[in-house]
């Protein structure tokens, strides 16, 4: 199967080649911006320009709802959606140029690593994790400010409101725990630093589940886009539209459920594991602050109280741990303090009030 046939399977139809002047303009602007945004990466603007300018770039017809640019690793080429102005193309080019920098191929030219994504003969691991990471880097290059958006009835903070907002939010939650330097290194240079640190802090089973859930979210979103495109088809009658509408509704429900489960798994895995390592009052204060600030990263839906409930429980546990440390009591069995009991009482009151509001 040739390249054009493979592209057509994804709905990409080549119109023509991007002119040399536009290619050089994109390469020059993106090179300098990446170097400015990531000084620790020690990129050379001149070398990046040469690398990017050599990439074959094409204009193409693309399906509605999909990205305005697409990097095809089999021929190391970028396809831009026809009709997008050059100044707009730049922000889409950043994401695809980063993909090119990530490429790790074997001696036969077969791709086996793309940043946080690993390719094996039978399966691909971490594709969604990598897409979210690349878009976070792209948002940093563009210096995009954070905003609160509502996406599939999930309100969440994101620096990328139009592209992969759910993935970006969850990857940013992971990055808050693990650190930006590890994310940047692994995304740009295809290392295991971020993954290994995530396994260390969350647990191997927990990280692999998070990674799998991110792939599931990406899959669901693509299915929703394809179904929405079917609704736009002139041959879609009322009966067919109703069936498609029900499928979309079910996918959206599954998407919200998967997002919340993934978010809850990230913070509970990390903070439960970290709690067992608290041996000084200073460590408790650092933990307390980090847990409190986590609320600035989460996505919420109607009647979502998981993080609030977890926070109240952990504050009670911290109070017990704090008293045990200052009283030099064994940390294995700790009697609940009055303040800890107060936290639990407040939680019960909070939940009962919410139940009354529902009624």
CSV table of C-alpha atoms in Angstrom, one decimal:
chain,number,residue,atom,x,y,z
A,1,UNK,CA,0.0,0.0,0.0
A,2,UNK,CA,1.5,3.4,-1.1
A,3,UNK,CA,1.5,6.5,1.1
A,4,UNK,CA,-1.3,8.3,-0.7
A,5,UNK,CA,-3.6,5.2,-0.3
A,6,UNK,CA,-2.8,5.0,3.4
A,7,UNK,CA,-3.6,8.7,3.8
A,8,UNK,CA,-6.9,8.4,2.0
A,9,UNK,CA,-7.9,5.7,4.5
A,10,UNK,CA,-7.7,8.5,7.1
A,11,UNK,CA,-9.6,10.9,4.9
A,12,UNK,CA,-6.5,12.9,3.9
A,13,UNK,CA,-6.4,13.8,0.2
A,14,UNK,CA,-3.2,15.6,-1.1
A,15,UNK,CA,-3.9,18.8,-3.0
A,16,UNK,CA,-0.4,20.1,-3.6
A,17,UNK,CA,3.0,20.9,-2.0
A,18,UNK,CA,3.4,23.9,0.4
A,19,UNK,CA,5.5,26.5,-1.3
A,20,UNK,CA,9.2,26.9,-0.3
A,21,UNK,CA,8.7,30.5,1.1
A,22,UNK,CA,6.0,29.3,3.4
A,23,UNK,CA,8.0,26.2,4.5
A,24,UNK,CA,11.0,28.4,5.4
A,25,UNK,CA,8.9,30.9,7.2
A,26,UNK,CA,7.3,28.2,9.4
A,27,UNK,CA,10.7,26.5,10.0
A,28,UNK,CA,12.3,29.8,11.1
A,29,UNK,CA,9.5,31.0,13.4
A,30,UNK,CA,8.9,27.7,15.1
A,31,UNK,CA,12.6,27.0,15.6
A,32,UNK,CA,13.2,30.3,17.4
A,33,UNK,CA,10.0,29.9,19.5
A,34,UNK,CA,10.9,26.4,20.7
A,35,UNK,CA,14.4,27.5,21.7
A,36,UNK,CA,13.0,30.4,23.6
A,37,UNK,CA,10.4,28.3,25.4
A,38,UNK,CA,12.7,25.5,26.3
A,39,UNK,CA,16.2,26.8,27.1
A,40,UNK,CA,17.1,23.7,29.2
A,41,UNK,CA,16.7,21.5,26.1
A,42,UNK,CA,19.8,23.3,24.6
A,43,UNK,CA,18.4,23.2,21.1
A,44,UNK,CA,20.2,25.2,18.3
A,45,UNK,CA,17.8,27.4,16.5
A,46,UNK,CA,19.9,27.1,13.3
A,47,UNK,CA,19.9,23.3,13.5
A,48,UNK,CA,16.2,23.2,14.1
A,49,UNK,CA,15.6,25.4,11.2
A,50,UNK,CA,17.6,23.2,8.9
A,51,UNK,CA,15.8,20.1,10.2
A,52,UNK,CA,12.3,21.6,9.8
A,53,UNK,CA,12.9,23.2,6.4
A,54,UNK,CA,13.9,19.8,5.0
A,55,UNK,CA,10.5,18.2,5.9
A,56,UNK,CA,8.2,17.7,3.0
A,57,UNK,CA,5.0,19.7,3.6
A,58,UNK,CA,1.7,19.4,1.7
A,59,UNK,CA,-1.7,20.9,1.6
A,60,UNK,CA,-4.6,18.4,1.8
A,61,UNK,CA,-8.3,18.0,2.2
A,62,UNK,CA,-9.1,16.6,5.6
A,63,UNK,CA,-12.2,15.4,7.4
A,64,UNK,CA,-14.1,17.9,9.6
A,65,UNK,CA,-13.3,17.7,13.3
A,66,UNK,CA,-9.8,16.4,12.9
A,67,UNK,CA,-6.6,18.3,13.4
A,68,UNK,CA,-5.6,21.0,10.9
A,69,UNK,CA,-2.2,19.3,10.5
A,70,UNK,CA,-1.0,15.8,10.6
A,71,UNK,CA,2.6,14.3,10.8
A,72,UNK,CA,2.9,11.1,8.9
A,73,UNK,CA,6.0,9.3,10.2
A,74,UNK,CA,6.2,6.7,7.4
A,75,UNK,CA,7.5,9.4,5.0
A,76,UNK,CA,8.4,12.1,7.7
A,77,UNK,CA,6.0,14.5,6.0
A,78,UNK,CA,3.4,17.1,7.3
A,79,UNK,CA,0.0,17.6,5.8
A,80,UNK,CA,-1.8,20.9,6.4
A,81,UNK,CA,-5.5,21.4,5.9
A,82,UNK,CA,-6.2,23.3,2.7
A,83,UNK,CA,-7.5,26.9,3.2
A,84,UNK,CA,-5.9,27.6,6.6
A,85,UNK,CA,-4.0,31.0,6.5
A,86,UNK,CA,-0.2,30.8,6.9
A,87,UNK,CA,-0.2,32.6,10.2
A,88,UNK,CA,-2.7,30.1,11.5
A,89,UNK,CA,-0.6,27.2,10.2
A,90,UNK,CA,2.2,28.1,12.5
A,91,UNK,CA,0.5,27.1,15.7
A,92,UNK,CA,-0.5,23.7,14.1
A,93,UNK,CA,3.0,23.2,12.7
A,94,UNK,CA,4.6,23.4,16.2
A,95,UNK,CA,2.8,20.2,17.3
A,96,UNK,CA,3.9,18.3,14.2
A,97,UNK,CA,7.5,19.6,14.3
A,98,UNK,CA,7.8,18.3,17.9
A,99,UNK,CA,6.5,14.9,16.6
A,100,UNK,CA,9.3,14.9,14.1
A,101,UNK,CA,11.9,15.7,16.8
A,102,UNK,CA,10.6,12.7,18.8
A,103,UNK,CA,11.1,10.1,16.1
A,104,UNK,CA,13.3,7.1,17.0
A,105,UNK,CA,13.6,4.6,14.2
A,106,UNK,CA,15.6,1.4,13.8
A,107,UNK,CA,18.2,0.7,11.0
A,108,UNK,CA,15.4,-0.3,8.7
A,109,UNK,CA,13.5,2.9,9.1
A,110,UNK,CA,10.8,1.4,11.3
A,111,UNK,CA,9.4,3.7,14.0
A,112,UNK,CA,9.7,2.2,17.5
A,113,UNK,CA,9.5,5.3,19.8
A,114,UNK,CA,7.8,8.7,19.5
A,115,UNK,CA,8.3,10.6,22.8
A,116,UNK,CA,6.2,8.9,25.4
A,117,UNK,CA,4.7,6.5,22.9
A,118,UNK,CA,6.2,3.1,22.2
A,119,UNK,CA,5.5,1.0,19.2
A,120,UNK,CA,5.8,-2.8,19.2
A,121,UNK,CA,5.1,-5.3,16.5
A,122,UNK,CA,1.6,-5.9,17.8
A,123,UNK,CA,0.6,-2.9,19.9
A,124,UNK,CA,1.2,0.8,20.5
A,125,UNK,CA,1.6,2.0,24.1
A,126,UNK,CA,1.1,5.6,25.4
A,127,UNK,CA,-0.1,7.3,22.2
A,128,UNK,CA,-2.7,9.5,24.0
A,129,UNK,CA,-0.2,10.3,26.8
A,130,UNK,CA,2.3,11.5,24.1
A,131,UNK,CA,-0.4,13.5,22.3
A,132,UNK,CA,-1.3,15.3,25.5
A,133,UNK,CA,2.3,15.9,26.4
A,134,UNK,CA,3.1,17.3,22.9
A,135,UNK,CA,0.1,19.6,23.0
A,136,UNK,CA,1.2,20.9,26.5
A,137,UNK,CA,4.6,21.7,25.0
A,138,UNK,CA,2.9,23.4,22.1
A,139,UNK,CA,0.8,25.5,24.4
A,140,UNK,CA,4.0,26.5,26.2
A,141,UNK,CA,5.7,27.5,22.9
A,142,UNK,CA,2.6,29.6,22.1
A,143,UNK,CA,2.6,31.0,25.6
A,144,UNK,CA,-1.1,30.2,26.0
A,145,UNK,CA,-2.7,31.3,29.3
A,146,UNK,CA,-4.8,28.9,31.3
A,147,UNK,CA,-8.6,29.0,31.0
A,148,UNK,CA,-11.6,27.2,32.5
A,149,UNK,CA,-13.5,25.4,29.7
A,150,UNK,CA,-16.5,23.0,29.7
A,151,UNK,CA,-15.9,20.0,27.5
A,152,UNK,CA,-18.5,17.2,27.4
A,153,UNK,CA,-20.0,18.6,30.6
A,154,UNK,CA,-16.6,18.5,32.4
A,155,UNK,CA,-15.4,21.9,33.6
A,156,UNK,CA,-11.6,21.9,33.7
A,157,UNK,CA,-8.6,24.2,33.6
A,158,UNK,CA,-6.5,23.9,30.5
A,159,UNK,CA,-3.9,25.8,28.4
A,160,UNK,CA,-5.2,24.1,25.3
A,161,UNK,CA,-9.0,24.7,25.1
A,162,UNK,CA,-9.3,23.7,21.4
A,163,UNK,CA,-7.0,20.7,21.1
A,164,UNK,CA,-6.9,17.6,23.4
A,165,UNK,CA,-8.2,19.5,26.5
A,166,UNK,CA,-9.1,16.4,28.4
A,167,UNK,CA,-5.7,14.7,27.7
A,168,UNK,CA,-3.8,17.9,28.4
A,169,UNK,CA,-5.6,18.3,31.7
A,170,UNK,CA,-4.8,14.8,32.9
A,171,UNK,CA,-1.2,14.9,31.7
A,172,UNK,CA,-0.8,18.2,33.5
A,173,UNK,CA,-2.1,16.6,36.7
A,174,UNK,CA,0.6,13.9,36.3
A,175,UNK,CA,3.1,16.7,35.6
A,176,UNK,CA,2.1,18.5,38.8
A,177,UNK,CA,3.1,15.4,40.7
A,178,UNK,CA,6.1,14.3,38.7
A,179,UNK,CA,7.6,17.6,37.5
A,180,UNK,CA,7.9,19.5,34.2
A,181,UNK,CA,11.6,18.8,33.6
A,182,UNK,CA,10.9,15.0,33.4
A,183,UNK,CA,7.9,15.6,31.0
A,184,UNK,CA,9.9,17.9,28.7
A,185,UNK,CA,12.9,15.6,28.6
A,186,UNK,CA,10.9,12.4,27.8
A,187,UNK,CA,8.6,14.2,25.3
A,188,UNK,CA,11.4,15.8,23.3
A,189,UNK,CA,14.0,13.1,23.5
A,190,UNK,CA,12.0,9.9,23.9
A,191,UNK,CA,13.4,8.8,27.2
A,192,UNK,CA,11.8,6.8,30.0
A,193,UNK,CA,12.4,9.4,32.7
A,194,UNK,CA,8.7,10.5,33.0
A,195,UNK,CA,7.4,7.0,32.9
A,196,UNK,CA,9.7,5.6,35.5
A,197,UNK,CA,9.1,8.5,37.8
A,198,UNK,CA,5.3,8.0,37.4
A,199,UNK,CA,5.7,4.3,38.2
A,200,UNK,CA,7.7,5.2,41.3
A,201,UNK,CA,5.2,7.7,42.6
A,202,UNK,CA,1.9,6.1,41.6
A,203,UNK,CA,2.8,2.4,41.3
A,204,UNK,CA,3.3,0.4,38.1
A,205,UNK,CA,-0.2,-1.1,37.9
A,206,UNK,CA,-1.7,2.4,38.5
A,207,UNK,CA,0.4,4.1,35.9
A,208,UNK,CA,-0.3,1.5,33.3
A,209,UNK,CA,-4.1,1.9,34.0
A,210,UNK,CA,-3.8,5.7,33.6
A,211,UNK,CA,-1.9,5.2,30.4
A,212,UNK,CA,-4.5,2.8,29.1
A,213,UNK,CA,-7.4,5.1,30.1
A,214,UNK,CA,-5.8,8.0,28.2
A,215,UNK,CA,-5.8,5.9,25.1
A,216,UNK,CA,-9.4,5.0,25.7
A,217,UNK,CA,-10.3,8.7,26.0
A,218,UNK,CA,-8.5,9.5,22.7
A,219,UNK,CA,-10.3,6.6,21.0
A,220,UNK,CA,-13.8,7.7,22.3
A,221,UNK,CA,-13.2,11.3,21.1
A,222,UNK,CA,-12.3,10.0,17.6
A,223,UNK,CA,-15.4,7.9,17.5
A,224,UNK,CA,-17.6,10.9,18.5
A,225,UNK,CA,-16.0,13.0,15.7
A,226,UNK,CA,-16.6,10.3,13.1
A,227,UNK,CA,-20.2,9.9,14.2
A,228,UNK,CA,-20.8,13.7,14.1
A,229,UNK,CA,-19.5,13.7,10.5
A,230,UNK,CA,-22.0,11.0,9.7
A,231,UNK,CA,-24.8,13.3,10.9
A,232,UNK,CA,-23.6,15.9,8.4
A,233,UNK,CA,-24.0,13.4,5.5
A,234,UNK,CA,-26.8,14.2,3.1
A,235,UNK,CA,-27.8,10.6,3.1
A,236,UNK,CA,-28.4,10.5,6.9
A,237,UNK,CA,-32.2,10.2,7.4
A,238,UNK,CA,-34.1,10.8,10.6
A,239,UNK,CA,-34.0,7.1,11.8
A,240,UNK,CA,-30.3,6.8,11.2
A,241,UNK,CA,-29.7,10.2,12.8
A,242,UNK,CA,-31.5,9.0,16.0
A,243,UNK,CA,-29.3,5.8,16.1
A,244,UNK,CA,-26.2,7.8,15.7
A,245,UNK,CA,-27.3,10.4,18.3
A,246,UNK,CA,-27.8,7.6,20.8
A,247,UNK,CA,-24.3,6.2,20.1
A,248,UNK,CA,-22.8,9.7,20.6
A,249,UNK,CA,-24.7,10.0,23.9
A,250,UNK,CA,-23.4,6.7,25.1
A,251,UNK,CA,-19.8,7.5,24.1
A,252,UNK,CA,-20.0,10.9,25.9
A,253,UNK,CA,-21.2,9.2,29.0
A,254,UNK,CA,-18.4,6.7,28.9
A,255,UNK,CA,-15.9,9.5,28.2
A,256,UNK,CA,-17.0,11.5,31.3
A,257,UNK,CA,-16.8,8.3,33.4
A,258,UNK,CA,-13.4,7.4,32.2
A,259,UNK,CA,-12.0,10.9,32.7
A,260,UNK,CA,-13.2,11.0,36.4
A,261,UNK,CA,-12.0,7.5,37.1
A,262,UNK,CA,-8.5,8.4,35.6
A,263,UNK,CA,-8.3,11.6,37.6
A,264,UNK,CA,-9.3,9.9,40.8
A,265,UNK,CA,-6.8,7.2,40.2
A,266,UNK,CA,-4.0,9.7,39.7
A,267,UNK,CA,-4.4,11.7,42.8
A,268,UNK,CA,-5.4,8.9,45.1
A,269,UNK,CA,-2.6,6.6,44.0
A,270,UNK,CA,0.0,9.3,44.5
A,271,UNK,CA,-1.2,10.8,47.8
A,272,UNK,CA,-1.9,7.4,49.4
A,273,UNK,CA,1.5,6.2,48.5
A,274,UNK,CA,3.2,9.4,49.6
A,275,UNK,CA,1.3,9.5,52.9
A,276,UNK,CA,3.1,6.3,54.0
A,277,UNK,CA,6.5,8.2,53.6
A,278,UNK,CA,5.6,11.0,56.0
A,279,UNK,CA,8.0,10.9,59.0
A,280,UNK,CA,8.4,14.5,60.0
A,281,UNK,CA,6.2,17.5,60.6
A,282,UNK,CA,7.9,19.4,57.7
A,283,UNK,CA,7.0,16.5,55.3
A,284,UNK,CA,3.4,16.7,56.5
A,285,UNK,CA,3.2,20.4,55.8
A,286,UNK,CA,4.7,19.9,52.3
A,287,UNK,CA,2.2,17.1,51.7
A,288,UNK,CA,-0.7,19.2,53.0
A,289,UNK,CA,0.1,22.1,50.7
A,290,UNK,CA,0.6,19.9,47.6
A,291,UNK,CA,-2.7,18.1,48.3
A,292,UNK,CA,-4.5,21.5,48.8
A,293,UNK,CA,-3.1,22.9,45.6
A,294,UNK,CA,-4.2,19.9,43.6
A,295,UNK,CA,-7.7,21.3,43.5
A,296,UNK,CA,-6.5,23.8,41.0
A,297,UNK,CA,-5.8,21.1,38.4
A,298,UNK,CA,-8.9,18.9,38.6
A,299,UNK,CA,-11.9,18.6,36.2
A,300,UNK,CA,-15.3,18.5,37.7
A,301,UNK,CA,-18.8,17.4,36.7
A,302,UNK,CA,-22.2,17.9,38.3
A,303,UNK,CA,-22.3,16.2,41.7
A,304,UNK,CA,-18.6,15.5,41.7
A,305,UNK,CA,-17.3,15.4,45.3
A,306,UNK,CA,-14.6,12.7,45.1
A,307,UNK,CA,-11.7,15.1,45.6
A,308,UNK,CA,-13.4,17.1,48.4
A,309,UNK,CA,-14.2,13.9,50.2
A,310,UNK,CA,-10.6,12.6,49.8
A,311,UNK,CA,-9.2,15.9,50.9
A,312,UNK,CA,-11.3,15.9,54.1
A,313,UNK,CA,-10.3,12.3,54.9
A,314,UNK,CA,-6.6,13.0,54.3
A,315,UNK,CA,-6.7,16.1,56.5
A,316,UNK,CA,-8.0,14.0,59.3
A,317,UNK,CA,-5.3,11.4,58.7
A,318,UNK,CA,-2.6,14.1,58.6
A,319,UNK,CA,-3.7,15.4,62.0
A,320,UNK,CA,-3.4,11.9,63.5
A,321,UNK,CA,0.0,11.5,61.8
A,322,UNK,CA,1.1,14.9,63.1
A,323,UNK,CA,0.2,14.2,66.7
A,324,UNK,CA,1.9,10.8,66.5
A,325,UNK,CA,5.1,12.4,65.4
A,326,UNK,CA,5.2,15.2,67.9
A,327,UNK,CA,4.3,12.8,70.7
A,328,UNK,CA,6.9,10.3,69.4
A,329,UNK,CA,4.1,7.6,69.2
A,330,UNK,CA,4.4,4.6,66.9
A,331,UNK,CA,2.9,5.4,63.5
A,332,UNK,CA,1.4,2.0,63.0
A,333,UNK,CA,-1.6,2.4,65.3
A,334,UNK,CA,-2.8,5.9,66.0
A,335,UNK,CA,-5.9,6.9,68.0
A,336,UNK,CA,-8.0,9.5,66.2
A,337,UNK,CA,-7.6,13.1,67.5
A,338,UNK,CA,-10.4,15.5,68.3
A,339,UNK,CA,-9.5,17.5,65.2
A,340,UNK,CA,-9.5,14.4,63.0
A,341,UNK,CA,-13.0,13.6,64.3
A,342,UNK,CA,-14.1,17.1,63.6
A,343,UNK,CA,-13.0,16.8,59.9
A,344,UNK,CA,-15.0,13.6,59.6
A,345,UNK,CA,-18.0,15.2,61.2
A,346,UNK,CA,-17.8,18.2,58.7
A,347,UNK,CA,-17.6,15.8,55.8
A,348,UNK,CA,-20.8,13.9,57.0
A,349,UNK,CA,-22.5,17.3,57.4
A,350,UNK,CA,-21.4,18.4,54.0
A,351,UNK,CA,-22.7,15.2,52.3
A,352,UNK,CA,-26.0,15.3,54.2
A,353,UNK,CA,-26.6,18.8,53.1
A,354,UNK,CA,-26.0,17.8,49.5
A,355,UNK,CA,-28.5,15.0,49.8
A,356,UNK,CA,-31.1,17.4,51.2
A,357,UNK,CA,-30.5,19.8,48.2
A,358,UNK,CA,-31.1,16.9,45.8
A,359,UNK,CA,-34.5,16.2,47.5
